[in-house]
mmCIF file of C-alpha atoms in Angstrom:
data_model
loop_
_atom_site.group_PDB
_atom_site.id
_atom_site.type_symbol
_atom_site.label_atom_id
_atom_site.label_comp_id
_atom_site.label_asym_id
_atom_site.label_seq_id
_atom_site.Cartn_x
_atom_site.Cartn_y
_atom_site.Cartn_z
ATOM 1 C CA MET K 1218 9.497 -10.476 17.483
ATOM 2 C CA ALA K 1219 12.274 -13.101 17.604
ATOM 3 C CA PRO K 1220 15.427 -12.089 15.778
ATOM 4 C CA SER K 1221 15.734 -13.774 12.416
ATOM 5 C CA GLY K 1222 18.645 -14.466 10.112
ATOM 6 C CA THR K 1223 22.114 -15.756 10.755
ATOM 7 C CA ALA K 1224 22.811 -13.847 13.949
ATOM 8 C CA SER K 1225 19.874 -15.179 15.957
ATOM 9 C CA ARG K 1226 21.766 -17.869 17.883
ATOM 10 C CA ALA K 1227 24.476 -15.406 18.973
ATOM 11 C CA ALA K 1228 21.996 -12.735 20.015
ATOM 12 C CA VAL K 1229 22.494 -13.402 23.749
ATOM 13 C CA ASP K 1230 25.989 -11.817 23.726
ATOM 14 C CA PRO K 1231 25.389 -8.123 24.600
ATOM 15 C CA ARG K 1232 28.070 -6.970 22.137
ATOM 16 C CA VAL K 1233 26.342 -8.911 19.363
ATOM 17 C CA VAL K 1234 22.995 -7.459 20.422
ATOM 18 C CA ARG K 1235 24.441 -3.929 20.180
ATOM 19 C CA THR K 1236 26.113 -4.614 16.831
ATOM 20 C CA ARG K 1237 22.868 -6.021 15.404
ATOM 21 C CA LYS K 1238 20.895 -3.071 16.685
ATOM 22 C CA ASP K 1239 23.335 -0.436 15.343
ATOM 23 C CA VAL K 1240 23.720 -2.122 11.971
ATOM 24 C CA LEU K 1241 20.004 -2.783 11.406
ATOM 25 C CA ARG K 1242 19.200 0.783 12.447
ATOM 26 C CA ALA K 1243 21.717 2.054 9.858
ATOM 27 C CA ALA K 1244 20.263 -0.313 7.243
ATOM 28 C CA THR K 1245 16.657 0.824 7.825
ATOM 29 C CA ASP K 1246 17.770 4.490 7.818
ATOM 30 C CA LEU K 1247 19.424 3.926 4.426
ATOM 31 C CA LEU K 1248 16.312 2.071 3.198
ATOM 32 C CA VAL K 1249 13.958 4.936 3.951
ATOM 33 C CA ASP K 1250 16.386 7.762 3.134
ATOM 34 C CA THR K 1251 17.794 6.616 -0.179
ATOM 35 C CA GLY K 1252 16.112 3.322 -1.161
ATOM 36 C CA TRP K 1253 17.093 -0.327 -0.951
ATOM 37 C CA GLU K 1254 19.803 0.103 -3.630
ATOM 38 C CA SER K 1255 22.010 1.711 -0.983
ATOM 39 C CA VAL K 1256 21.663 -1.193 1.463
ATOM 40 C CA THR K 1257 25.035 -2.791 0.649
ATOM 41 C CA HIS K 1258 27.601 -4.156 3.127
ATOM 42 C CA GLN K 1259 29.899 -1.230 2.306
ATOM 43 C CA GLN K 1260 27.377 1.591 2.809
ATOM 44 C CA VAL K 1261 25.703 0.079 5.875
ATOM 45 C CA ALA K 1262 29.144 -0.499 7.491
ATOM 46 C CA ARG K 1263 30.085 3.131 6.830
ATOM 47 C CA VAL K 1264 26.850 4.557 8.277
ATOM 48 C CA ALA K 1265 26.812 2.190 11.281
ATOM 49 C CA GLY K 1266 30.513 2.715 12.066
ATOM 50 C CA TYR K 1267 31.514 -0.964 11.852
ATOM 51 C CA SER K 1268 33.938 -2.773 9.557
ATOM 52 C CA LYS K 1269 32.695 -4.486 6.433
ATOM 53 C CA ALA K 1270 34.233 -7.717 7.828
ATOM 54 C CA THR K 1271 31.958 -7.517 10.899
ATOM 55 C CA LEU K 1272 28.914 -7.137 8.676
ATOM 56 C CA TYR K 1273 29.917 -10.097 6.522
ATOM 57 C CA THR K 1274 30.319 -12.233 9.657
ATOM 58 C CA HIS K 1275 26.742 -11.560 10.753
ATOM 59 C CA TRP K 1276 25.102 -11.230 7.332
ATOM 60 C CA PRO K 1277 27.024 -13.234 4.682
ATOM 61 C CA ALA K 1278 24.713 -12.148 1.846
ATOM 62 C CA ARG K 1279 23.077 -8.814 1.044
ATOM 63 C CA THR K 1280 19.705 -10.565 1.141
ATOM 64 C CA ASP K 1281 20.380 -11.503 4.814
ATOM 65 C CA LEU K 1282 20.915 -7.828 5.580
ATOM 66 C CA LEU K 1283 17.715 -6.775 3.786
ATOM 67 C CA VAL K 1284 15.637 -9.526 5.415
ATOM 68 C CA ASP K 1285 16.867 -8.633 8.932
ATOM 69 C CA ALA K 1286 16.448 -4.891 8.337
ATOM 70 C CA PHE K 1287 12.800 -5.350 7.363
ATOM 71 C CA ALA K 1288 12.251 -7.906 10.138
ATOM 72 C CA SER K 1289 13.447 -5.286 12.648
ATOM 73 C CA LEU K 1290 10.568 -3.036 11.508
ATOM 74 C CA GLY K 1291 8.173 -5.505 13.145
ATOM 75 C CA GLU K 1292 9.298 -4.201 16.520
ATOM 76 C CA VAL K 1293 6.843 -1.319 16.369
ATOM 77 C CA PRO K 1294 4.900 -0.194 19.450
ATOM 78 C CA HIS K 1295 1.273 -1.256 19.935
ATOM 79 C CA HIS K 1296 -1.424 0.200 22.130
ATOM 80 C CA THR K 1297 -2.224 -1.891 25.209
ATOM 81 C CA PRO K 1298 -5.994 -2.520 25.280
ATOM 82 C CA THR K 1299 -7.864 -1.133 28.291
ATOM 83 C CA GLY K 1300 -11.284 -2.704 27.739
ATOM 84 C CA ASN K 1301 -13.060 0.205 26.009
ATOM 85 C CA LEU K 1302 -13.428 -1.192 22.479
ATOM 86 C CA ARG K 1303 -13.907 2.116 20.653
ATOM 87 C CA ARG K 1304 -11.089 3.867 22.518
ATOM 88 C CA ASP K 1305 -8.794 0.844 22.114
ATOM 89 C CA LEU K 1306 -9.332 0.663 18.330
ATOM 90 C CA VAL K 1307 -8.830 4.431 17.938
ATOM 91 C CA ASP K 1308 -5.675 4.406 20.108
ATOM 92 C CA GLU K 1309 -4.220 1.370 18.327
ATOM 93 C CA LEU K 1310 -4.729 2.990 14.899
ATOM 94 C CA LEU K 1311 -3.289 6.276 16.232
ATOM 95 C CA THR K 1312 -0.236 4.363 17.495
ATOM 96 C CA PHE K 1313 0.081 2.758 14.055
ATOM 97 C CA ARG K 1314 -0.334 6.172 12.393
ATOM 98 C CA THR K 1315 2.365 7.684 14.641
ATOM 99 C CA ALA K 1316 4.741 4.801 13.881
ATOM 100 C CA MET K 1317 4.248 5.635 10.197
ATOM 101 C CA VAL K 1318 5.593 9.122 10.865
ATOM 102 C CA GLU K 1319 8.240 8.463 13.510
ATOM 103 C CA HIS K 1320 9.637 5.201 12.141
ATOM 104 C CA ARG K 1321 8.927 6.320 8.553
ATOM 105 C CA LEU K 1322 7.044 3.048 8.253
ATOM 106 C CA ASP K 1323 5.095 4.335 5.225
ATOM 107 C CA ARG K 1324 8.284 4.631 3.177
ATOM 108 C CA ALA K 1325 9.645 1.311 4.477
ATOM 109 C CA LEU K 1326 6.387 -0.492 3.606
ATOM 110 C CA ALA K 1327 6.442 0.976 0.097
ATOM 111 C CA VAL K 1328 10.023 -0.239 -0.425
ATOM 112 C CA LEU K 1329 9.139 -3.632 1.041
ATOM 113 C CA VAL K 1330 6.126 -4.357 -1.154
ATOM 114 C CA ASP K 1331 8.114 -3.218 -4.192
ATOM 115 C CA LEU K 1332 11.170 -5.355 -3.323
ATOM 116 C CA THR K 1333 9.119 -8.435 -2.414
ATOM 117 C CA ALA K 1334 8.372 -8.938 -6.122
ATOM 118 C CA SER K 1335 12.074 -9.498 -6.874
ATOM 119 C CA VAL K 1336 13.430 -10.897 -3.560
ATOM 120 C CA PRO K 1337 11.398 -14.028 -2.653
ATOM 121 C CA GLU K 1338 13.104 -14.245 0.764
ATOM 122 C CA LEU K 1339 11.141 -11.134 1.737
ATOM 123 C CA VAL K 1340 7.685 -12.713 1.275
ATOM 124 C CA GLU K 1341 7.819 -14.331 4.718
ATOM 125 C CA VAL K 1342 9.085 -11.090 6.312
ATOM 126 C CA ARG K 1343 6.265 -9.107 4.690
ATOM 127 C CA ASN K 1344 3.648 -11.632 5.815
ATOM 128 C CA ARG K 1345 5.002 -11.601 9.372
ATOM 129 C CA LEU K 1346 5.061 -7.794 9.396
ATOM 130 C CA ALA K 1347 1.433 -7.682 8.187
ATOM 131 C CA THR K 1348 0.326 -10.216 10.820
ATOM 132 C CA GLU K 1349 2.203 -8.378 13.572
ATOM 133 C CA GLY K 1350 0.926 -4.984 12.378
ATOM 134 C CA GLU K 1351 -2.719 -6.166 12.384
ATOM 135 C CA ARG K 1352 -2.449 -8.245 15.570
ATOM 136 C CA VAL K 1353 -4.062 -5.870 18.087
ATOM 137 C CA VAL K 1354 -6.873 -4.719 15.750
ATOM 138 C CA ARG K 1355 -7.698 -8.355 14.923
ATOM 139 C CA ARG K 1356 -7.711 -9.313 18.606
ATOM 140 C CA LEU K 1357 -9.984 -6.399 19.519
ATOM 141 C CA LEU K 1358 -12.491 -7.410 16.817
ATOM 142 C CA GLU K 1359 -12.342 -11.166 17.524
ATOM 143 C CA PRO K 1360 -15.133 -11.263 20.115
ATOM 144 C CA SER K 1361 -17.539 -9.654 17.589
ATOM 145 C CA LEU K 1362 -16.582 -11.136 14.225
ATOM 146 C CA ARG K 1363 -15.465 -14.440 12.731
ATOM 147 C CA GLY K 1364 -13.906 -15.852 9.580
ATOM 148 C CA VAL K 1365 -13.959 -13.757 6.449
ATOM 149 C CA ARG K 1366 -15.863 -10.919 8.214
ATOM 150 C CA LEU K 1367 -13.073 -10.636 10.826
ATOM 151 C CA GLU K 1368 -10.518 -10.675 8.013
ATOM 152 C CA ALA K 1369 -12.404 -8.010 6.022
ATOM 153 C CA ALA K 1370 -12.946 -5.695 9.030
ATOM 154 C CA THR K 1371 -9.272 -5.957 10.051
ATOM 155 C CA CYS K 1372 -8.150 -5.169 6.494
ATOM 156 C CA MET K 1373 -10.657 -2.274 6.289
ATOM 157 C CA LEU K 1374 -9.347 -0.576 9.439
ATOM 158 C CA CYS K 1375 -5.617 -1.211 8.914
ATOM 159 C CA GLY K 1376 -6.016 -0.744 5.156
ATOM 160 C CA ALA K 1377 -7.702 2.653 5.572
ATOM 161 C CA VAL K 1378 -4.669 3.979 7.483
ATOM 162 C CA VAL K 1379 -2.104 2.391 5.132
ATOM 163 C CA HIS K 1380 -4.044 3.438 2.023
ATOM 164 C CA ALA K 1381 -4.339 7.079 3.159
ATOM 165 C CA ALA K 1382 -0.637 7.186 4.045
ATOM 166 C CA LEU K 1383 0.653 5.508 0.876
ATOM 167 C CA PHE K 1384 -1.771 6.787 -1.770
ATOM 168 C CA HIS K 1385 -2.971 10.122 -0.421
ATOM 169 C CA GLY K 1386 0.490 10.943 0.897
ATOM 170 C CA ARG K 1387 -0.749 12.029 4.316
ATOM 171 C CA THR K 1388 -0.935 10.351 7.669
ATOM 172 C CA PRO K 1389 -4.602 10.227 8.633
ATOM 173 C CA ASP K 1390 -5.727 12.567 11.422
ATOM 174 C CA GLU K 1391 -7.737 11.629 14.522
ATOM 175 C CA ASP K 1392 -11.083 12.643 12.935
ATOM 176 C CA PHE K 1393 -10.480 10.226 10.058
ATOM 177 C CA ILE K 1394 -9.471 7.393 12.398
ATOM 178 C CA GLU K 1395 -12.467 7.963 14.688
ATOM 179 C CA ALA K 1396 -14.809 7.996 11.678
ATOM 180 C CA ALA K 1397 -13.345 4.696 10.428
ATOM 181 C CA VAL K 1398 -13.655 3.060 13.861
ATOM 182 C CA ASP K 1399 -17.228 4.317 14.291
ATOM 183 C CA LEU K 1400 -18.211 2.929 10.883
ATOM 184 C CA ALA K 1401 -16.650 -0.419 11.783
ATOM 185 C CA LEU K 1402 -18.314 -0.536 15.201
ATOM 186 C CA ARG K 1403 -21.701 0.398 13.797
ATOM 187 C CA ALA K 1404 -21.306 -2.518 11.398
ATOM 188 C CA VAL K 1405 -20.347 -4.845 14.236
ATOM 189 C CA ASP K 1406 -23.199 -3.742 16.466
ATOM 190 C CA PRO K 1407 -25.984 -2.055 14.458
ATOM 191 C CA ALA K 1408 -27.964 -1.441 17.632
ATOM 192 C CA GLN K 1409 -25.487 1.170 18.854
ATOM 193 C CA ASP K 1410 -26.088 4.893 18.760
ATOM 194 C CA THR K 1411 -26.171 6.377 15.256
ATOM 195 C CA PRO K 1412 -26.332 10.138 15.882
ATOM 196 C CA ASP K 1413 -26.407 11.431 12.297
ATOM 197 C CA LYS K 1414 -29.276 9.170 11.264
ATOM 198 C CA ARG K 1415 -31.556 10.824 13.800
ATOM 199 C CA MET D 1310 -7.796 10.666 -18.222
ATOM 200 C CA ALA D 1311 -6.213 13.511 -20.201
ATOM 201 C CA PRO D 1312 -2.719 12.748 -21.458
ATOM 202 C CA SER D 1313 -0.066 14.483 -19.450
ATOM 203 C CA GLY D 1314 3.533 15.378 -20.148
ATOM 204 C CA THR D 1315 5.193 16.858 -23.168
ATOM 205 C CA ALA D 1316 3.346 14.906 -25.835
ATOM 206 C CA SER D 1317 -0.177 16.043 -24.869
ATOM 207 C CA ARG D 1318 -0.537 18.792 -27.478
ATOM 208 C CA ALA D 1319 0.489 16.503 -30.338
ATOM 209 C CA ALA D 1320 -1.782 13.657 -29.242
ATOM 210 C CA VAL D 1321 -4.345 14.287 -32.015
ATOM 211 C CA ASP D 1322 -2.036 12.907 -34.742
ATOM 212 C CA PRO D 1323 -2.901 9.176 -34.992
ATOM 213 C CA ARG D 1324 0.765 8.228 -35.479
ATOM 214 C CA VAL D 1325 1.657 10.097 -32.308
ATOM 215 C CA VAL D 1326 -1.217 8.409 -30.490
ATOM 216 C CA ARG D 1327 0.091 4.987 -31.591
ATOM 217 C CA THR D 1328 3.677 5.834 -30.670
ATOM 218 C CA ARG D 1329 2.607 7.060 -27.226
ATOM 219 C CA LYS D 1330 0.504 3.963 -26.645
ATOM 220 C CA ASP D 1331 3.246 1.517 -27.743
ATOM 221 C CA VAL D 1332 5.972 3.287 -25.782
ATOM 222 C CA LEU D 1333 3.972 3.721 -22.566
ATOM 223 C CA ARG D 1334 2.858 0.084 -22.733
ATOM 224 C CA ALA D 1335 6.529 -0.960 -23.036
ATOM 225 C CA ALA D 1336 7.448 1.373 -20.160
ATOM 226 C CA THR D 1337 4.749 -0.003 -17.831
ATOM 227 C CA ASP D 1338 5.687 -3.589 -18.787
ATOM 228 C CA LEU D 1339 9.307 -2.856 -17.843
ATOM 229 C CA LEU D 1340 8.123 -1.183 -14.620
ATOM 230 C CA VAL D 1341 6.211 -4.194 -13.389
ATOM 231 C CA ASP D 1342 8.564 -6.844 -14.806
ATOM 232 C CA THR D 1343 11.937 -5.532 -13.683
ATOM 233 C CA GLY D 1344 11.386 -2.332 -11.675
ATOM 234 C CA TRP D 1345 11.661 1.365 -12.443
ATOM 235 C CA GLU D 1346 15.475 1.173 -12.768
ATOM 236 C CA SER D 1347 14.980 -0.365 -16.219
ATOM 237 C CA VAL D 1348 12.709 2.452 -17.450
ATOM 238 C CA THR D 1349 15.419 4.264 -19.443
ATOM 239 C CA HIS D 1350 15.115 5.734 -22.944
ATOM 240 C CA GLN D 1351 17.374 2.979 -24.266
ATOM 241 C CA GLN D 1352 15.536 0.003 -22.747
ATOM 242 C CA VAL D 1353 12.040 1.326 -23.415
ATOM 243 C CA ALA D 1354 12.985 2.094 -27.057
ATOM 244 C CA ARG D 1355 14.302 -1.457 -27.471
ATOM 245 C CA VAL D 1356 11.191 -3.112 -25.992
ATOM 246 C CA ALA D 1357 8.756 -0.817 -27.837
ATOM 247 C CA GLY D 1358 10.574 -1.120 -31.175
ATOM 248 C CA TYR D 1359 11.171 2.618 -31.673
ATOM 249 C CA SER D 1360 14.394 4.612 -31.975
ATOM 250 C CA LYS D 1361 15.874 6.310 -28.938
ATOM 251 C CA ALA D 1362 15.620 9.590 -30.904
ATOM 252 C CA THR D 1363 11.826 9.191 -31.169
ATOM 253 C CA LEU D 1364 11.569 8.683 -27.431
ATOM 254 C CA TYR D 1365 13.707 11.750 -26.692
ATOM 255 C CA THR D 1366 11.448 13.830 -28.978
ATOM 256 C CA HIS D 1367 8.340 12.927 -26.978
ATOM 257 C CA TRP D 1368 9.914 12.557 -23.524
ATOM 258 C CA PRO D 1369 13.036 14.728 -23.202
ATOM 259 C CA ALA D 1370 13.771 13.566 -19.636
ATOM 260 C CA ARG D 1371 13.524 10.166 -17.999
ATOM 261 C CA THR D 1372 11.162 11.685 -15.440
ATOM 262 C CA ASP D 1373 8.748 12.595 -18.293
ATOM 263 C CA LEU D 1374 8.726 8.948 -19.333
ATOM 264 C CA LEU D 1375 8.081 7.727 -15.764
ATOM 265 C CA VAL D 1376 5.339 10.297 -15.141
ATOM 266 C CA ASP D 1377 3.507 9.422 -18.384
ATOM 267 C CA ALA D 1378 3.906 5.677 -17.800
ATOM 268 C CA PHE D 1379 2.256 5.907 -14.385
ATOM 269 C CA ALA D 1380 -0.352 8.361 -15.668
ATOM 270 C CA SER D 1381 -1.340 5.762 -18.290
ATOM 271 C CA LEU D 1382 -2.193 3.359 -15.437
ATOM 272 C CA GLY D 1383 -5.141 5.625 -14.603
ATOM 273 C CA GLU D 1384 -6.917 4.286 -17.663
ATOM 274 C CA VAL D 1385 -8.188 1.273 -15.758
ATOM 275 C CA PRO D 1386 -11.720 -0.088 -16.302
ATOM 276 C CA HIS D 1387 -14.501 0.736 -13.824
ATOM 277 C CA HIS D 1388 -17.825 -0.952 -13.221
ATOM 278 C CA THR D 1389 -20.821 1.009 -14.536
ATOM 279 C CA PRO D 1390 -23.336 1.401 -11.681
ATOM 280 C CA THR D 1391 -26.758 -0.189 -12.238
ATOM 281 C CA GLY D 1392 -28.617 1.192 -9.228
ATOM 282 C CA ASN D 1393 -28.271 -1.774 -6.836
ATOM 283 C CA LEU D 1394 -25.877 -0.311 -4.233
ATOM 284 C CA ARG D 1395 -24.611 -3.589 -2.786
ATOM 285 C CA ARG D 1396 -24.123 -5.227 -6.190
ATOM 286 C CA ASP D 1397 -22.513 -2.039 -7.596
ATOM 287 C CA LEU D 1398 -19.983 -1.800 -4.754
ATOM 288 C CA VAL D 1399 -19.118 -5.508 -4.980
ATOM 289 C CA ASP D 1400 -18.765 -5.339 -8.788
ATOM 290 C CA GLU D 1401 -16.628 -2.180 -8.663
ATOM 291 C CA LEU D 1402 -14.250 -3.732 -6.115
ATOM 292 C CA LEU D 1403 -14.149 -6.961 -8.167
ATOM 293 C CA THR D 1404 -13.273 -4.890 -11.262
ATOM 294 C CA PHE D 1405 -10.526 -3.180 -9.241
ATOM 295 C CA ARG D 1406 -9.326 -6.560 -7.954
ATOM 296 C CA THR D 1407 -9.210 -7.973 -11.496
ATOM 297 C CA ALA D 1408 -7.286 -4.904 -12.741
ATOM 298 C CA MET D 1409 -4.731 -5.665 -10.026
ATOM 299 C CA VAL D 1410 -4.166 -9.087 -11.572
ATOM 300 C CA GLU D 1411 -4.527 -8.334 -15.287
ATOM 301 C CA HIS D 1412 -2.774 -4.961 -15.372
ATOM 302 C CA ARG D 1413 -0.417 -6.012 -12.544
ATOM 303 C CA LEU D 1414 -1.611 -2.868 -10.822
ATOM 304 C CA ASP D 1415 -0.470 -4.200 -7.423
ATOM 305 C CA ARG D 1416 3.155 -4.245 -8.550
ATOM 306 C CA ALA D 1417 2.834 -0.875 -10.321
ATOM 307 C CA LEU D 1418 1.303 0.744 -7.211
ATOM 308 C CA ALA D 1419 4.104 -0.622 -5.040
ATOM 309 C CA VAL D 1420 6.725 0.834 -7.404
ATOM 310 C CA LEU D 1421 4.826 4.124 -7.573
ATOM 311 C CA VAL D 1422 4.533 4.721 -3.819
ATOM 312 C CA ASP D 1423 8.205 3.794 -3.426
ATOM 313 C CA LEU D 1424 9.377 6.089 -6.258
ATOM 314 C CA THR D 1425 7.183 9.009 -5.170
ATOM 315 C CA ALA D 1426 9.494 9.557 -2.196
ATOM 316 C CA SER D 1427 12.409 10.364 -4.516
ATOM 317 C CA VAL D 1428 10.670 11.758 -7.646
ATOM 318 C CA PRO D 1429 8.478 14.722 -6.573
ATOM 319 C CA GLU D 1430 6.947 14.967 -10.072
ATOM 320 C CA LEU D 1431 5.135 11.701 -9.296
ATOM 321 C CA VAL D 1432 3.166 13.081 -6.330
ATOM 322 C CA GLU D 1433 0.527 14.624 -8.591
ATOM 323 C CA VAL D 1434 0.320 11.430 -10.690
ATOM 324 C CA ARG D 1435 -0.135 9.311 -7.555
ATOM 325 C CA ASN D 1436 -2.833 11.639 -6.208
ATOM 326 C CA ARG D 1437 -4.675 11.597 -9.543
ATOM 327 C CA LEU D 1438 -4.414 7.798 -9.725
ATOM 328 C CA ALA D 1439 -5.821 7.495 -6.179
ATOM 329 C CA THR D 1440 -8.710 9.865 -6.945
ATOM 330 C CA GLU D 1441 -9.484 8.082 -10.213
ATOM 331 C CA GLY D 1442 -9.189 4.651 -8.576
ATOM 332 C CA GLU D 1443 -11.598 5.598 -5.761
ATOM 333 C CA ARG D 1444 -14.000 7.594 -7.962
ATOM 334 C CA VAL D 1445 -16.804 5.053 -8.421
ATOM 335 C CA VAL D 1446 -16.762 3.799 -4.810
ATOM 336 C CA ARG D 1447 -16.874 7.401 -3.532
ATOM 337 C CA ARG D 1448 -19.757 8.260 -5.879
ATOM 338 C CA LEU D 1449 -21.740 5.180 -4.799
ATOM 339 C CA LEU D 1450 -21.350 6.109 -1.117
ATOM 340 C CA GLU D 1451 -22.016 9.842 -1.563
ATOM 341 C CA PRO D 1452 -25.804 9.700 -1.108
ATOM 342 C CA SER D 1453 -25.313 8.023 2.309
ATOM 343 C CA LEU D 1454 -22.207 9.656 3.791
ATOM 344 C CA ARG D 1455 -20.550 13.047 3.981
ATOM 345 C CA GLY D 1456 -17.224 14.652 4.857
ATOM 346 C CA VAL D 1457 -14.757 12.635 6.877
ATOM 347 C CA ARG D 1458 -17.145 9.644 7.105
ATOM 348 C CA LEU D 1459 -17.339 9.459 3.289
ATOM 349 C CA GLU D 1460 -13.537 9.735 3.147
ATOM 350 C CA ALA D 1461 -13.087 7.016 5.797
ATOM 351 C CA ALA D 1462 -15.589 4.590 4.208
ATOM 352 C CA THR D 1463 -14.033 5.044 0.748
ATOM 353 C CA CYS D 1464 -10.544 4.420 2.154
ATOM 354 C CA MET D 1465 -11.807 1.396 4.119
ATOM 355 C CA LEU D 1466 -13.277 -0.309 1.036
ATOM 356 C CA CYS D 1467 -10.518 0.565 -1.451
ATOM 357 C CA GLY D 1468 -7.875 0.190 1.258
ATOM 358 C CA ALA D 1469 -9.062 -3.320 2.186
ATOM 359 C CA VAL D 1470 -8.482 -4.513 -1.402
ATOM 360 C CA VAL D 1471 -5.131 -2.693 -1.810
ATOM 361 C CA HIS D 1472 -3.937 -3.775 1.658
ATOM 362 C CA ALA D 1473 -4.779 -7.455 1.054
ATOM 363 C CA ALA D 1474 -3.054 -7.356 -2.361
ATOM 364 C CA LEU D 1475 0.091 -5.523 -1.243
ATOM 365 C CA PHE D 1476 0.631 -6.866 2.269
ATOM 366 C CA HIS D 1477 -0.972 -10.310 2.226
ATOM 367 C CA GLY D 1478 0.290 -10.946 -1.299
ATOM 368 C CA ARG D 1479 -3.043 -12.211 -2.583
ATOM 369 C CA THR D 1480 -5.828 -10.630 -4.558
ATOM 370 C CA PRO D 1481 -8.934 -10.755 -2.388
ATOM 371 C CA ASP D 1482 -11.639 -13.247 -3.387
ATOM 372 C CA GLU D 1483 -15.355 -12.545 -3.824
ATOM 373 C CA ASP D 1484 -16.222 -13.704 -0.279
ATOM 374 C CA PHE D 1485 -13.795 -11.178 1.181
ATOM 375 C CA ILE D 1486 -15.115 -8.351 -1.010
ATOM 376 C CA GLU D 1487 -18.753 -9.186 -0.214
ATOM 377 C CA ALA D 1488 -17.952 -9.267 3.518
ATOM 378 C CA ALA D 1489 -16.268 -5.843 3.296
ATOM 379 C CA VAL D 1490 -19.185 -4.328 1.361
ATOM 380 C CA ASP D 1491 -21.736 -5.833 3.788
ATOM 381 C CA LEU D 1492 -19.855 -4.404 6.778
ATOM 382 C CA ALA D 1493 -19.735 -0.984 5.094
ATOM 383 C CA LEU D 1494 -23.433 -1.077 4.164
ATOM 384 C CA ARG D 1495 -24.482 -2.154 7.632
ATOM 385 C CA ALA D 1496 -22.570 0.847 8.970
ATOM 386 C CA VAL D 1497 -24.255 3.150 6.465
ATOM 387 C CA ASP D 1498 -27.723 1.834 7.194
ATOM 388 C CA PRO D 1499 -27.871 0.078 10.576
ATOM 389 C CA ALA D 1500 -31.563 -0.709 10.054
ATOM 390 C CA GLN D 1501 -30.761 -3.235 7.340
ATOM 391 C CA ASP D 1502 -30.938 -6.974 7.803
ATOM 392 C CA THR D 1503 -28.206 -8.382 10.036
ATOM 393 C CA PRO D 1504 -28.623 -12.148 9.677
ATOM 394 C CA ASP D 1505 -25.819 -13.331 11.979
ATOM 395 C CA LYS D 1506 -26.968 -11.186 14.902
ATOM 396 C CA ARG D 1507 -30.307 -13.001 15.003
#
């Protein structure tokens, strides 16, 4: 994902790249550990080990800091498709599930959707994060589905993982993800094997 | 849903019932309008038109107030099944979708999943809200699916609506909901009509 915010033009300087990375890492850590209230220039500077002046140079307003911190969440690993549709969908959702745990993406997403209601600048970041998060699943389903059915199937698969993580408070296990993928694939191609109907 | 929190035993007195209803309505309005930070005894008392002393009698701690406010969200309308599975699933998800708009359930859910990370007392409320929210969809699918497949299909249908509302920032329209239900039903019964494969 291209860097956004005020620092994007300077991002070729390796020192600036490192500063951005350190500061945004500190900001997202604060976000998930203690909530967005603690993402202030002062607290982020303290945690990242930079001066407040440096932070103000790169992110003049607190909103800039929040927007860039959430934008940096978009840099989450995806599975690289291998050509086996079922395995690719399962592995992509497992990668997504693991990112929820390791990057504490579940907590960050909860903060983001909450904050978006009061910080309009975050709407675009949230939309981009959703598009980027769903990208591989949508691409894998594209040869089989179109239009609103592609949209619904993508939301059903990604939504099942997000919903279980946010509302059941547990990251879904492999059995759950395989069951979801098998239901989706059976819908896409009803001619395929349906073991428990036989 | 049974009332929870400290006021449950006194809930038979009609004055107490009215007080609870007025106060929790004010608390949930504040939650969705300005965020959970504003759900304090003082602000809720002001909005509800009761004294702070009354609020402290019913809800000694701020956490009690938050827990009961979110618990009151569980009283959301459901569709009453008529026996036509496809129509029942579509109507239940449309009812859920409409509750998102009219009760601003999308905003409340976002605040809830965010707050749950820091207020452990809310975990049980969130779990109960999820179970209650999914109840009718799960019951409609129960004759066709079992175990992890029932769990996955329920999360796919409810998750698609929640995911679209929270991460795409729009309540899903009827076309989207019908497409999701048709995909789910085709997975449940692959022998059914599949018009766009022919």
